[in-house]
Coordinates of C-alpha atoms and ligand atoms in Angstrom, one line a residue:
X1 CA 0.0 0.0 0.0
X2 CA 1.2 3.6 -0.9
X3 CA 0.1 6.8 1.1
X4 CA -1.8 7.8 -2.6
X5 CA -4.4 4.6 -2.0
X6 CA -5.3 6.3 1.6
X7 CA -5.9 9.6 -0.4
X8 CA -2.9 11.3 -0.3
X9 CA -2.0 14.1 -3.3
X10 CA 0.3 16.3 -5.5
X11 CA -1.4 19.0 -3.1
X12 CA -1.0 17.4 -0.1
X13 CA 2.8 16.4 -0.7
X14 CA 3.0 20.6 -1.8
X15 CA 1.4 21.5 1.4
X16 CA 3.8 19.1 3.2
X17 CA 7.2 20.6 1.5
X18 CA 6.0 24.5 1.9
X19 CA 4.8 24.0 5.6
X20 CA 8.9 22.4 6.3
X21 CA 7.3 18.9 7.7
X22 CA 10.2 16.8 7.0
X23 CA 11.2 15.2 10.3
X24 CA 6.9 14.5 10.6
X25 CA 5.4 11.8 9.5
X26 CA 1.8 12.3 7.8
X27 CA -1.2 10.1 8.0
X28 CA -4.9 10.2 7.8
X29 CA -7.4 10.4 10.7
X30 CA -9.6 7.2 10.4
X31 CA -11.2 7.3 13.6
X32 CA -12.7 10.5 16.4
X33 CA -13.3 9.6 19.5
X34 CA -13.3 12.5 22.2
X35 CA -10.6 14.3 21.2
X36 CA -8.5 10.8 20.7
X37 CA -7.9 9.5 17.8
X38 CA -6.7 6.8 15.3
X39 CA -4.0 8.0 12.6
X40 CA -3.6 5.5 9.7
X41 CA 0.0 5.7 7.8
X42 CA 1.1 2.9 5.2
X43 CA 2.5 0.8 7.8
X44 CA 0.6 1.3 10.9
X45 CA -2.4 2.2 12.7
X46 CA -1.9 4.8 15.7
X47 CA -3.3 6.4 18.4
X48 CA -3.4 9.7 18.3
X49 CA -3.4 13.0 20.6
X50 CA -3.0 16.6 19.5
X51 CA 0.1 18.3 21.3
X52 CA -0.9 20.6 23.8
X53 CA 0.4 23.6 21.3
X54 CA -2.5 22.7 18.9
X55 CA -5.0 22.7 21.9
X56 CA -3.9 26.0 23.2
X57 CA -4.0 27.9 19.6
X58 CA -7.3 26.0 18.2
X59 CA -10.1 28.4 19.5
X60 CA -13.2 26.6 17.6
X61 CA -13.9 23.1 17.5
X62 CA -13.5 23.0 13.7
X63 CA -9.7 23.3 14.4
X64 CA -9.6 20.0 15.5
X65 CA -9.0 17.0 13.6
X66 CA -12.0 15.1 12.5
X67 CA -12.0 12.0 10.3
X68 CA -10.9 12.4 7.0
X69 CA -8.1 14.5 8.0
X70 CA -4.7 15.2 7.2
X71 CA -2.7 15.5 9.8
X72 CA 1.8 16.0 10.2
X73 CA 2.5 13.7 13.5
X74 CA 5.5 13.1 15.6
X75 CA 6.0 9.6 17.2
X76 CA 5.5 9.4 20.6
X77 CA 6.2 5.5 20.9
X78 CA 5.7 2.9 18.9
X79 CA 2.1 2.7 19.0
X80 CA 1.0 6.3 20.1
X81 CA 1.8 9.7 17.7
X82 CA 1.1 13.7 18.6
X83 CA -0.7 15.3 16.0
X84 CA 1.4 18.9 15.4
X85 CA -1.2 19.8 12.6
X86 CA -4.1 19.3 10.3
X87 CA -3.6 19.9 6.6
X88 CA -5.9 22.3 5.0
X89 CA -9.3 20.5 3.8
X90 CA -10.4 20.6 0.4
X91 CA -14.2 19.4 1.7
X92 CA -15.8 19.3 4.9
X93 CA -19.1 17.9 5.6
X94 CA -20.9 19.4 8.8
X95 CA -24.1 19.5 10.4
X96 CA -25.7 21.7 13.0
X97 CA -24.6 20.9 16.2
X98 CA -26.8 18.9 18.6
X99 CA -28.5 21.5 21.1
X100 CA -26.8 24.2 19.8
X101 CA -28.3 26.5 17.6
X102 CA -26.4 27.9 14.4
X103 CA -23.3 26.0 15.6
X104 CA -21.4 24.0 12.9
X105 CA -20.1 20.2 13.8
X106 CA -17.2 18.5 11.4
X107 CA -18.9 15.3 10.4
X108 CA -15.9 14.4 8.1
X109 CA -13.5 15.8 5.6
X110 CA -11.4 15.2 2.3
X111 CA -14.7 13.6 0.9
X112 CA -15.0 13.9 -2.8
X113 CA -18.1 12.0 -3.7
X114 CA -21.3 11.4 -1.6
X115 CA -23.3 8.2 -2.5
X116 CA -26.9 9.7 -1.8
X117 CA -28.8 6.6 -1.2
X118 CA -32.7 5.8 -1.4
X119 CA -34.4 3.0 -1.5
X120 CA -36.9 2.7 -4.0
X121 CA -40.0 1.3 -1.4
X122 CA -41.1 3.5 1.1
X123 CA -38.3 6.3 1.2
X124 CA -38.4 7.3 -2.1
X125 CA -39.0 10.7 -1.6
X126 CA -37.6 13.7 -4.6
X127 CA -37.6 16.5 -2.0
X128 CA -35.2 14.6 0.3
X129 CA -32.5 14.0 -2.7
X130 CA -32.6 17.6 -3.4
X131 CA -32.0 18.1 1.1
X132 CA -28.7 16.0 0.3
X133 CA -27.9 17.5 -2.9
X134 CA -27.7 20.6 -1.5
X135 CA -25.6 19.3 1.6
X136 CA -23.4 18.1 -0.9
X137 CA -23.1 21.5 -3.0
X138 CA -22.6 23.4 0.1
X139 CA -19.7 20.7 1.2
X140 CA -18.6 20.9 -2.6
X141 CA -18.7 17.5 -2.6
X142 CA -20.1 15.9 -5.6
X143 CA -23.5 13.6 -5.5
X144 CA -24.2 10.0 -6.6
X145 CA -27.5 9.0 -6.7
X146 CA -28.3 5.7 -5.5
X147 CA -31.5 3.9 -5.8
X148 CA -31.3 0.9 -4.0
X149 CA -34.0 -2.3 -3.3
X150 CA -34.4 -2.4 -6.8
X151 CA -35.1 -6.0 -6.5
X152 CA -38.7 -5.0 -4.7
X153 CA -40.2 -3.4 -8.2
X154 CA -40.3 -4.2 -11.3
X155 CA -38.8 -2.6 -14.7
X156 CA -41.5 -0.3 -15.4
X157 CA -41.6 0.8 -12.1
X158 CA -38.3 1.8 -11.6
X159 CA -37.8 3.4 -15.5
X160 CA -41.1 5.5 -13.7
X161 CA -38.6 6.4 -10.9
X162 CA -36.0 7.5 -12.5
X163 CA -38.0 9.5 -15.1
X164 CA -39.4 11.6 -12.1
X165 CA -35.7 12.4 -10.5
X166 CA -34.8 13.1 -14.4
X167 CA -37.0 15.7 -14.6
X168 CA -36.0 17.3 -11.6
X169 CA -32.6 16.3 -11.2
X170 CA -30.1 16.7 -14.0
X171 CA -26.7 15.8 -14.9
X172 CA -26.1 13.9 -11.7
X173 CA -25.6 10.3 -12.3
X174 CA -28.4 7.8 -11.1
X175 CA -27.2 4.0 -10.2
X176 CA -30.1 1.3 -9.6
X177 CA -28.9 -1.5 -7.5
X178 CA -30.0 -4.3 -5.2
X179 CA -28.2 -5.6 -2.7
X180 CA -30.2 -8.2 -2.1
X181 CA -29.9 -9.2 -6.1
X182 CA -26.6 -7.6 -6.4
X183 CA -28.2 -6.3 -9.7
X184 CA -26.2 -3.0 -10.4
X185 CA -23.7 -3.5 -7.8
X186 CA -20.7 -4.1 -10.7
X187 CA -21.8 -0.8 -12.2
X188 CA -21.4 0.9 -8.7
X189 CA -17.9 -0.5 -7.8
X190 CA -16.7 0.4 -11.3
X191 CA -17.7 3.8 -11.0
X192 CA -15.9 4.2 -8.0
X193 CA -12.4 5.3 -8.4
X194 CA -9.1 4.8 -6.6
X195 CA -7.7 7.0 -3.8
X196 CA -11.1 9.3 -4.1
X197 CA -12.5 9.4 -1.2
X198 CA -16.6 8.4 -0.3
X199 CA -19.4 8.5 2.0
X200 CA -22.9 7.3 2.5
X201 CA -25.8 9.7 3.4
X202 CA -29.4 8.4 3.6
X203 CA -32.1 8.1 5.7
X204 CA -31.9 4.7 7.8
X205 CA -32.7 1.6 6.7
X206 CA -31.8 2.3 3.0
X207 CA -28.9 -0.3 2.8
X208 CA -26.0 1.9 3.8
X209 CA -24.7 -0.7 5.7
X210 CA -25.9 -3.3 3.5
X211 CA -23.9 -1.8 0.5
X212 CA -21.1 -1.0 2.3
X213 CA -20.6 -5.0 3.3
X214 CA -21.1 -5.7 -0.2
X215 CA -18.7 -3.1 -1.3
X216 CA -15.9 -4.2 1.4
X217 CA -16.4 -7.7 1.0
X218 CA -16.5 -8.3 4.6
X219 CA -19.1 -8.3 6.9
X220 CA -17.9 -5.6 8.9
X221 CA -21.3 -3.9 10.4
X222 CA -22.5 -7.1 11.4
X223 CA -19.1 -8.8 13.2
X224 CA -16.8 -5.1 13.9
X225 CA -19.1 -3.1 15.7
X226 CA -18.4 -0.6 18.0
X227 CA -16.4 -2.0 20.5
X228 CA -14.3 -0.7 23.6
X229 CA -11.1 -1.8 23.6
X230 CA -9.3 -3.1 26.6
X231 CA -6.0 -4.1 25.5
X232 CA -3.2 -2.1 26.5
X233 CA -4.9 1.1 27.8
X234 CA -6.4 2.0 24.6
X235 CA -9.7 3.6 25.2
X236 CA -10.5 4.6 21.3
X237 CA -13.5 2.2 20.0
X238 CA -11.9 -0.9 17.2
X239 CA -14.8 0.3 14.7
X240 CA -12.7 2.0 11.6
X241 CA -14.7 4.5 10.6
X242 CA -12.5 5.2 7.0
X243 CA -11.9 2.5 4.7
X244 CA -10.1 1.0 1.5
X245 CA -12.5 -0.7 -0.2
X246 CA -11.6 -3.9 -2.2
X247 CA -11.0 -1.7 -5.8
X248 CA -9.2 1.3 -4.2
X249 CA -12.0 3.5 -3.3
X250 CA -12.2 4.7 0.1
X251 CA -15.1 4.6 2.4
X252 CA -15.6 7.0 5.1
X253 CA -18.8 6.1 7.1
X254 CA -18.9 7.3 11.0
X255 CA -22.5 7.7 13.0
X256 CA -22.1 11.5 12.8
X257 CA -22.4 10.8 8.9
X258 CA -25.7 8.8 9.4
X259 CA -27.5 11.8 11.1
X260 CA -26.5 14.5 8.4
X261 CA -29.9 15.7 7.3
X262 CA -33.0 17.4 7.2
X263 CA -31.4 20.5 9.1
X264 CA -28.0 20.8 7.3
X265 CA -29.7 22.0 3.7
X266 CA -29.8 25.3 4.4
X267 CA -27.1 26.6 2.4
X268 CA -26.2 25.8 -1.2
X269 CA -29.8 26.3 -2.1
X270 CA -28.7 28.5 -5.6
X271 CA -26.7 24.8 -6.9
X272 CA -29.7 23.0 -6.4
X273 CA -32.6 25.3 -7.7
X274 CA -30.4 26.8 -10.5
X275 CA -33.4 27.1 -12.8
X276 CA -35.6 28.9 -10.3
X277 CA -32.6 31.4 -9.6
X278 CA -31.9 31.6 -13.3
X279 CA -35.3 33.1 -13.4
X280 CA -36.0 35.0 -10.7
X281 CA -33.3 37.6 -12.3
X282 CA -36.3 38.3 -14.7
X283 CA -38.6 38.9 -11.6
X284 CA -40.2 42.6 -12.4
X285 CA -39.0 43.0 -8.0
X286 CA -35.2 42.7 -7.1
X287 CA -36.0 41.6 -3.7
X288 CA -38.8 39.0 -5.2
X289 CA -40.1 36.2 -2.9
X290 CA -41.3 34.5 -5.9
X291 CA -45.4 33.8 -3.3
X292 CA -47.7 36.5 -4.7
X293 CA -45.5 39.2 -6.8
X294 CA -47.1 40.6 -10.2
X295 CA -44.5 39.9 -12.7
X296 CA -42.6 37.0 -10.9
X297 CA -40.9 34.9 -13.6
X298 CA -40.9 32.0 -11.6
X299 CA -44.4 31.6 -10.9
X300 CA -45.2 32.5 -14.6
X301 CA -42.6 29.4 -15.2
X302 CA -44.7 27.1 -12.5
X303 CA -47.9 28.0 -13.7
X304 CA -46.4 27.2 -17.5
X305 CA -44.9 23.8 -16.3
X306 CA -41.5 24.7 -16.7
X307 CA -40.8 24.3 -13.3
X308 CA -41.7 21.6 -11.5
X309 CA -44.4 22.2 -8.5
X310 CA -43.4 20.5 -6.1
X311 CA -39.9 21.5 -7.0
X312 CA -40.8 25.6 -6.5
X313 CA -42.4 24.6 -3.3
X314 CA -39.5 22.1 -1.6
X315 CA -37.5 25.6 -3.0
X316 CA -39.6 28.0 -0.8
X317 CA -39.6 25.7 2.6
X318 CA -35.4 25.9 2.2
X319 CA -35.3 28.9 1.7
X320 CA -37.2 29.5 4.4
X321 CA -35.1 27.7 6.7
X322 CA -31.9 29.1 5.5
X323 CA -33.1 32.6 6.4
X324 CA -33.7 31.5 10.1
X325 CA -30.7 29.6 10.3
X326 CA -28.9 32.8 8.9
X327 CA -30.7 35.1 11.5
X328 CA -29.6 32.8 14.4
X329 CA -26.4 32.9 13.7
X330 CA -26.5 36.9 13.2
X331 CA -28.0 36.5 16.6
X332 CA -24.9 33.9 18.2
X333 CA -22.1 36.6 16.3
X334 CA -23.7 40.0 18.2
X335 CA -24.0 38.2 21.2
X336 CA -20.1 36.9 20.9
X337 CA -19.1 40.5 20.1
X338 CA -21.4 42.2 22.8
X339 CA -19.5 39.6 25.2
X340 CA -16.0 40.5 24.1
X341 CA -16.6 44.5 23.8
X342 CA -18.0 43.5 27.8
X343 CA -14.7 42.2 28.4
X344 CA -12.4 44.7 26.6
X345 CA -14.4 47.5 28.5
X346 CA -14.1 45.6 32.0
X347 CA -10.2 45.0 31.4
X348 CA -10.0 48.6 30.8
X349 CA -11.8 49.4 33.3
X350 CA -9.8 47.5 35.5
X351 CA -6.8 48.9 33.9
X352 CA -7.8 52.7 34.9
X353 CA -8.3 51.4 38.4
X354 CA -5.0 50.6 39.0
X355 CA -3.8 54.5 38.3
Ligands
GDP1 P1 -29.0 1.3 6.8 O1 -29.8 1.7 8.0 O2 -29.1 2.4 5.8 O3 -27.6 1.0 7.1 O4 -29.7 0.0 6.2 P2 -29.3 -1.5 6.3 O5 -28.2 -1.9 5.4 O6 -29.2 -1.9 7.8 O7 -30.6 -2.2 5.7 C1 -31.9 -2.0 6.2 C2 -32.8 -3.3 5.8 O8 -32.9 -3.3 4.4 C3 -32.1 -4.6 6.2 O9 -33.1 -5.4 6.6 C4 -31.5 -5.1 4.9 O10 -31.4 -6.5 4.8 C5 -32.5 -4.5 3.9 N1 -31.9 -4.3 2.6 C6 -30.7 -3.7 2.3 N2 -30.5 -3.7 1.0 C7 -31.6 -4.3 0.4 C8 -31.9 -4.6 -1.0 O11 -31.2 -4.3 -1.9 N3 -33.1 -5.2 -1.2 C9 -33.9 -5.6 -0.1 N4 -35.1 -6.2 -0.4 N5 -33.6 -5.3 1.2 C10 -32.4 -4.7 1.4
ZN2 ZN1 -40.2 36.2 -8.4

């Protein structure tokens, strides 16, 4: 194995020589645990910590490493290494954090495709694909579209199905499989190439873990599951949550992955609607809402079928949402900067005292 089948670049390697790294190693970040973590190189499989420099100067979580990660190490002995620093990220998929509103959380980064999986029974659902295509234009990372259980219809049916994400989907590519038939799956592992890195988003009970067992060749979900180690000290979890498939790809599939969703659409909107934007600079109002405007090119273009109903209306809840999301974060920045001018004023204050 070569540091290239992990991921590794012409960028990275460039990064690596400007930044003076040569007496670090470098290795990827395959596992997050609680601010330990699991550092895969060619040879070896680490456990990691960040030296206490990195702690001190990293003043948001985001400058933490997070799996996916490139990171320039030191070896501490011959199992443990001390992550000096992450290399910059060319994606990073993130959701809003749990409890905490308008805060970001690193999911995972270095991702370059995003399988978006469905199955083709009871979650088939057009408005969700465009929720994860949008996640994915936000991240920058670029969408798959899987439609899995294919086994459960029949031809006609799923031709139908792919008809209606044709006409509101275009130019992303659409894969049919079964995991259960294995129909399609040949088409999938071709498409996938070597050292690019993956992940799986989808509602549960698609076949994530189904397709990745079939795409690993191992039965990994069902025999490695999360599992505290107790074997010398180590108190990160066994489960690998970045992996080299069988034909080079690699895998990244972590539980943080698994609850991306619903809430993290609310950027990236313009990618996804293109057509509606497109139009609304013919909208007679610069400040349009495209609802109940005289002259609104887009709901001329609704009303003349252009643009797909349901479509214009999945556009309107988004934006919706990306508005509020937008306004708490306003909210979270004044409230940061009231805090600090309260602080600057009460050092100063302080400072005056002492004269
Ligand atoms: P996940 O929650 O997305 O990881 O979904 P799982 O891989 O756990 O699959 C959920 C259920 O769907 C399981 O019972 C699988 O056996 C079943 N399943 C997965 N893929 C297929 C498929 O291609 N066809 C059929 N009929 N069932 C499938
Ligand atoms: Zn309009």
């Amino acid at each position: 194995m070569k540091l290239e089948d992990l991921g590794y670049n012409e960028y990275l390697e460039n990064y690596r020589k400007d930044q003076g790294f040569d007496s670090f190693g470098v290795g990827r970040v395959i596992l997050e645990h609680k601010e330990r973590y699991v550092v895969k190189t060619v040879e070896n499989e680490y456990d990691a910590e960040i030296i206490g420099n990195l702690r001190f100067t990293a003043n948001k979580r985001s400058d933490f490493p997070a799996v996916g990660d490139w990171v320039a190490f030191s070896e501490f002995d011959e199992n443990r290494v001390l992550i000096h620093a992450v290399f910059p990220r060319k994606t990073i998929i993130e959701r809003q954090a749990v409890g905490k509103q308008g805060e970001k959380q690193i999911i995972a980064t270095n991702i370059d495709f995003a399988f978006i999986m469905q199955s083709v029974d009871y979650d088939f659902n057009i408005n969700r694909l465009e929720r994860y295509l949008t996640i994915c234009n936000i991240s920058n990372v670029e969408p798959i579209i899987i439609l899995n259980k294919i086994d459960l219809i029949n031809e006609s049916e799923l031709s139908n199905l792919i008809f209606r994400v044709r006409e509101r989907v275009k130019k992303i590519p659409v894969i049919a499989i079964s995991n259960e038939s294995q129909k399609g799956i040949e088409t999938l592992k071709k498409s996938i190439i070597k050292g690019k890195t993956y992940c799986l988003l989808g509602s549960s009970g698609v076949g994530k873990s189904s397709l990745l067992n079939n795409l690993s060749g191992t039965q990994r979900m069902k025999t490695n599951t999360i599992s505290e180690s107790t074997s010398k000290g180590r108190h990160i979890t066994s489960h690998r949550e970045l992996l080299v498939l069988e034909n080079g790809g690699i895998l990244i599939d972590n539980p943080g992955m698994r609850e991306v969703g619903i809430a993290d659409s609310t950027g990236g909107l313009e990618k996804t609607f293109d057509a509606i934007i497109q139009l609304s600079k013919d909208c007679k109002f610069k400040d349009c809402t495209h609802t109940t405007e005289i002259d609104c090119a887009v709901l001329t273009a609704v009303r003349q079928g252009e643009i797909d109903e349901n479509s214009y209306a999945n556009y309107l809840k988004m934006e919706k949402e990306k508005e509020h999301f937008e306004s708490t974060v306003a909210k979270k920045r004044k409230k940061d900067k009231d805090f600090g001018k309260m602080i600057k004023h009460y050092k100063n204050t302080k400072k005056s005292d002492k004269y």
